């Protein structure tokens, strides 16, 4: 039913205890009884007629022995607690009224019109709160959420918050140890930086809990710790911990309590091999050696305790233990959640065999890009089937990730394997972890499992599902109130509560379309998911050319087209019947109502093809910029790259290149790469890419088709030379100073030889694109532009890319006519030069994009890595959703198309001949829509995807 019944009094919620906790209590009580009996009787015990004096450590030893086989879990009375151990005195009770609640509880996932009462750090009540109930809570803060969606706080099961801090500084790089491949004694807690700028940002995305892991340089990287992200009065790392081991600050064990779960990081595959120069064989031998050491210690402890409990004190000595190996011994006792960074079938199979050889359970494989291809292997792991902790679309960045699939979450779920979506923060900004769940849902994971993948499922895998991951009475008061349905694109918190404490002061809410309040429908990708398995992660991506020269698209809701330098909606079916679009040889011959295009349809060859878009749309193809798309196939494999150009400021240029120091990206283009074709399938029909550079001068960018098979294909290279690109930043300790780079740029612009690329820039013939993040550098570039213009009496075409702090100079940029490409489109303070970002709602009213546009700045959006080119449509849509209704669909589309073409030097005539994209079931900006075809005037055809 939609609503809970009205209760007259609160009820005590008791969770049934699992069998292992009953067994643990029996063992604990038996151990306590043994200790009490031995010490209450006498200091002597009698064994085989001989009296033996008990050693001074006997009580402590017997306590240890009594706990050896106790399994972790909450105390027996945990569900009856009335106050959280993390409760902050003085926190007012809070009542959230009239909420649409997604509970995370499979017994009833959704409750409409519910009240949620938070007090003393826990959820006191869920349902319809009567006045009788509320009378028990003084100074109650009531919040009418007006039907807003409310979920449990997001749980990030794979994060490096605090150990891989931002901004990235050499004094706070504590993710990995390089002292050896096996270091189970290290602890992420000992490196946790409480001043990481990302805590606040992650909270603003709804993340309330994170499992902070050591890195993956080592086969066994050390112990992980689960944190609540809210700041504490103590300001210490320890005060942020959620259920740390009792021994974290004390070596003594409380024999009345079951132990708490511990967490540990393992890694296999390329990372430890690369760091230590090992092969996979070396890494797994290191694993086996380490576990053999731990097994010997465990067996000696078991033998010791058997003697101690038999009273054979005269022959046993001290309890056998080793601080370096105690955590790994606990793994063999089943008391540690093992999180293993592991990608492909060979490593997955190796690790499953390791669990069976040494008999320990595995909590989850992380990254796990090939788990969907070998679900049966996961089910052979010792004692339980591990979960798979995945990215949604982040793949192909190294060889072992090359077969990653967007359909992995749905395929694994169909095989009964728990799916977790994670960030690997700061690899992905954990502020947007919910976006990973949204993408998993888009590609076929069920809605409830998608939301569970960032809430209840990671809580279960961590062993913390008795208190987090669900909205249930007695659970921690970690709650997120959203401005949209949580699976709607761009869903943003209105408020976040951690331990019952509101975390966002004066949150800003962007008004969104009413459709965002409902669960979006998603396309059918069933056939594509089957192909992913059939072709072992590498299904064919080559587009299929339409058999006929003419194609008629029916049931079209809207048509957008380029009208340089902008985009206009040229047809809308909102006020009439759905439209049709008639295409001949890649050119639109007619669009409008069927009646208006009847004559055009009748003139077609009878063999024309027809496609029902089911309310879909046609719009200009999108453009990708910012990554090495087209110059690099696998980031971690140099043989798949064009390579980095030589830099005149930091390397010697060979004599043979004298006079030709500026490289052309068009000479190194690689076509038909998987990321390139996946972008094409997602409506990104072209890319503008400069040469790859690690220094000052990058070179001349080129514009090319992402759907072309090779460089000689018609329409493959759209424009040989687009713009000249340079980078100005701190590249490292050996790089030239920023002032030296500016001086070099000034010299190249003012004193360039005639006809050279810098001379063409100085004459206003082509744009200069400067990759710069800092407002200080951008301000200097504005002054340099004025200086060159005064000298050359010409308008300099200057575009700033990256531009993390450009919003601080929005007015100046608008006055100076400097364009900006915001890369990435949602900011993150990765480096010192990027610390002054404008984060956007809910932390600030405006985003960087809306601020720049408001001051008349031409704005485009870019990406950092080529795998994300396919998400350009979603990045643009997100920017529109954050604009508080200030951007039309045409303006949003321009951010990732015509604006980029203008800022990067694509000529108007070339841009106007660009491809069009046909989408099924909605526009390219809608999560509901699927790209089904490309209308290409350059190749004079329609291609089906």
Short mmCIF file of N, CA, C and O in Angstrom, two decimals, residues 521-565:
data_model
loop_
_atom_site.label_atom_id
_atom_site.label_comp_id
_atom_site.label_asym_id
_atom_site.label_seq_id
_atom_site.Cartn_x
_atom_site.Cartn_y
_atom_site.Cartn_z
N UNK A 521 11.61 6.59 -17.51
CA UNK A 521 11.64 5.33 -18.26
C UNK A 521 12.97 5.26 -18.99
O UNK A 521 13.61 6.27 -19.24
N UNK A 522 13.40 4.07 -19.30
CA UNK A 522 14.72 3.92 -19.93
C UNK A 522 14.60 3.06 -21.19
O UNK A 522 13.68 2.26 -21.33
N UNK A 523 15.55 3.23 -22.11
CA UNK A 523 15.50 2.48 -23.37
C UNK A 523 15.73 0.99 -23.16
O UNK A 523 16.21 0.55 -22.10
N UNK A 524 15.41 0.23 -24.18
CA UNK A 524 15.66 -1.21 -24.17
C UNK A 524 17.04 -1.49 -24.77
O UNK A 524 17.26 -1.25 -25.96
N UNK A 525 17.96 -1.97 -23.93
CA UNK A 525 19.29 -2.32 -24.40
C UNK A 525 19.51 -3.84 -24.32
O UNK A 525 20.65 -4.29 -24.21
N UNK A 526 18.43 -4.60 -24.36
CA UNK A 526 18.56 -6.04 -24.19
C UNK A 526 19.48 -6.69 -25.20
O UNK A 526 20.33 -7.53 -24.85
N UNK A 527 19.35 -6.34 -26.47
CA UNK A 527 20.17 -6.94 -27.51
C UNK A 527 21.64 -6.55 -27.35
O UNK A 527 22.55 -7.36 -27.56
N UNK A 528 21.88 -5.30 -26.96
CA UNK A 528 23.27 -4.85 -26.76
C UNK A 528 23.91 -5.57 -25.58
O UNK A 528 25.11 -5.89 -25.63
N UNK A 529 23.13 -5.83 -24.54
CA UNK A 529 23.68 -6.55 -23.39
C UNK A 529 24.06 -7.98 -23.78
O UNK A 529 25.10 -8.50 -23.36
N UNK A 530 23.22 -8.63 -24.59
CA UNK A 530 23.54 -9.98 -25.06
C UNK A 530 24.81 -9.97 -25.91
O UNK A 530 25.66 -10.87 -25.80
N UNK A 531 24.95 -8.94 -26.74
CA UNK A 531 26.13 -8.85 -27.60
C UNK A 531 27.40 -8.65 -26.78
O UNK A 531 28.47 -9.15 -27.15
N UNK A 532 27.29 -7.92 -25.67
CA UNK A 532 28.46 -7.70 -24.82
C UNK A 532 29.01 -9.04 -24.31
O UNK A 532 30.23 -9.23 -24.24
N UNK A 533 28.12 -9.96 -23.98
CA UNK A 533 28.56 -11.28 -23.51
C UNK A 533 29.05 -12.12 -24.69
O UNK A 533 30.12 -12.74 -24.63
N UNK A 534 28.29 -12.11 -25.79
CA UNK A 534 28.65 -12.93 -26.94
C UNK A 534 30.04 -12.60 -27.47
O UNK A 534 30.81 -13.49 -27.83
N UNK A 535 30.36 -11.32 -27.50
CA UNK A 535 31.65 -10.88 -28.05
C UNK A 535 32.68 -10.58 -26.96
O UNK A 535 33.67 -9.90 -27.21
N UNK A 536 32.44 -11.11 -25.77
CA UNK A 536 33.37 -10.97 -24.64
C UNK A 536 33.80 -9.52 -24.41
O UNK A 536 34.98 -9.21 -24.27
N UNK A 537 32.82 -8.65 -24.40
CA UNK A 537 33.07 -7.26 -24.07
C UNK A 537 33.44 -6.38 -25.24
O UNK A 537 33.59 -5.17 -25.06
N UNK A 538 33.59 -6.96 -26.42
CA UNK A 538 34.00 -6.17 -27.60
C UNK A 538 33.02 -6.36 -28.74
O UNK A 538 33.37 -6.82 -29.83
N UNK A 539 31.74 -6.01 -28.53
CA UNK A 539 30.77 -6.18 -29.61
C UNK A 539 31.06 -5.22 -30.76
O UNK A 539 31.66 -4.16 -30.56
N UNK A 540 30.66 -5.57 -31.97
CA UNK A 540 30.88 -4.67 -33.11
C UNK A 540 30.18 -3.33 -32.89
O UNK A 540 29.05 -3.27 -32.40
N UNK A 541 30.87 -2.24 -33.25
CA UNK A 541 30.32 -0.89 -33.08
C UNK A 541 30.21 -0.14 -34.40
O UNK A 541 29.74 1.00 -34.42
N UNK A 542 30.62 -0.76 -35.49
CA UNK A 542 30.59 -0.09 -36.79
C UNK A 542 29.15 0.25 -37.16
O UNK A 542 28.28 -0.63 -37.15
N UNK A 543 28.86 1.51 -37.47
CA UNK A 543 27.49 1.87 -37.86
C UNK A 543 27.09 1.18 -39.15
O UNK A 543 27.93 0.85 -39.99
N UNK A 544 25.77 0.99 -39.30
CA UNK A 544 25.23 0.30 -40.48
C UNK A 544 24.58 1.33 -41.39
O UNK A 544 23.64 2.04 -40.98
N UNK A 545 25.06 1.43 -42.61
CA UNK A 545 24.53 2.40 -43.55
C UNK A 545 23.13 1.98 -44.01
O UNK A 545 22.87 0.81 -44.29
N UNK A 546 22.21 2.96 -44.05
CA UNK A 546 20.86 2.67 -44.53
C UNK A 546 20.92 2.12 -45.95
O UNK A 546 21.72 2.58 -46.78
N UNK A 547 20.07 1.15 -46.24
CA UNK A 547 20.08 0.52 -47.56
C UNK A 547 19.55 1.46 -48.64
O UNK A 547 19.94 1.37 -49.79
N UNK A 548 18.63 2.32 -48.25
CA UNK A 548 18.01 3.24 -49.21
C UNK A 548 18.62 4.63 -49.08
O UNK A 548 19.09 5.03 -48.02
N UNK A 549 18.57 5.39 -50.17
CA UNK A 549 19.05 6.78 -50.14
C UNK A 549 18.09 7.68 -49.36
O UNK A 549 18.49 8.74 -48.88
N UNK A 550 16.82 7.25 -49.26
CA UNK A 550 15.80 8.08 -48.59
C UNK A 550 15.31 7.39 -47.33
O UNK A 550 15.08 6.17 -47.32
N UNK A 551 15.16 8.18 -46.28
CA UNK A 551 14.65 7.69 -45.01
C UNK A 551 13.60 8.67 -44.50
O UNK A 551 13.81 9.90 -44.55
N UNK A 552 12.46 8.15 -44.03
CA UNK A 552 11.42 8.99 -43.44
C UNK A 552 11.31 8.65 -41.96
O UNK A 552 11.06 7.50 -41.59
N UNK A 553 11.56 9.66 -41.13
CA UNK A 553 11.39 9.50 -39.68
C UNK A 553 9.99 9.97 -39.31
O UNK A 553 9.57 11.08 -39.69
N UNK A 554 9.26 9.13 -38.61
CA UNK A 554 7.89 9.47 -38.20
C UNK A 554 7.81 9.62 -36.68
O UNK A 554 8.72 9.25 -35.95
N UNK A 555 6.67 10.17 -36.25
CA UNK A 555 6.40 10.38 -34.82
C UNK A 555 7.53 11.18 -34.18
O UNK A 555 8.06 10.80 -33.13
N UNK A 556 7.88 12.28 -34.83
CA UNK A 556 8.97 13.15 -34.37
C UNK A 556 8.39 14.27 -33.53
O UNK A 556 7.46 14.97 -33.97
N UNK A 557 8.92 14.46 -32.33
CA UNK A 557 8.38 15.50 -31.44
C UNK A 557 9.03 16.86 -31.65
O UNK A 557 8.41 17.90 -31.42
N UNK A 558 10.30 16.87 -32.09
CA UNK A 558 10.99 18.15 -32.26
C UNK A 558 12.17 17.98 -33.21
O UNK A 558 12.73 16.89 -33.33
N UNK A 559 12.53 19.10 -33.84
CA UNK A 559 13.70 19.15 -34.71
C UNK A 559 14.49 20.40 -34.36
O UNK A 559 13.92 21.50 -34.30
N UNK A 560 15.79 20.21 -34.11
CA UNK A 560 16.71 21.32 -33.85
C UNK A 560 17.75 21.33 -34.98
O UNK A 560 18.18 20.28 -35.44
N UNK A 561 18.16 22.55 -35.39
CA UNK A 561 19.14 22.62 -36.47
C UNK A 561 20.08 23.79 -36.21
O UNK A 561 19.78 24.72 -35.45
N UNK A 562 21.26 23.70 -36.83
CA UNK A 562 22.24 24.77 -36.73
C UNK A 562 21.78 25.98 -37.54
O UNK A 562 21.38 25.85 -38.69
N UNK A 563 21.86 27.15 -36.92
CA UNK A 563 21.68 28.43 -37.62
C UNK A 563 22.84 29.30 -37.14
O UNK A 563 22.67 30.10 -36.24
N UNK A 564 24.01 29.06 -37.70
CA UNK A 564 25.28 29.59 -37.19
C UNK A 564 25.14 31.02 -36.68
O UNK A 564 24.55 31.86 -37.34
N UNK A 565 25.67 31.34 -35.46
CA UNK A 565 26.48 30.43 -34.64
C UNK A 565 25.68 29.81 -33.50
O UNK A 565 26.22 29.60 -32.40
#
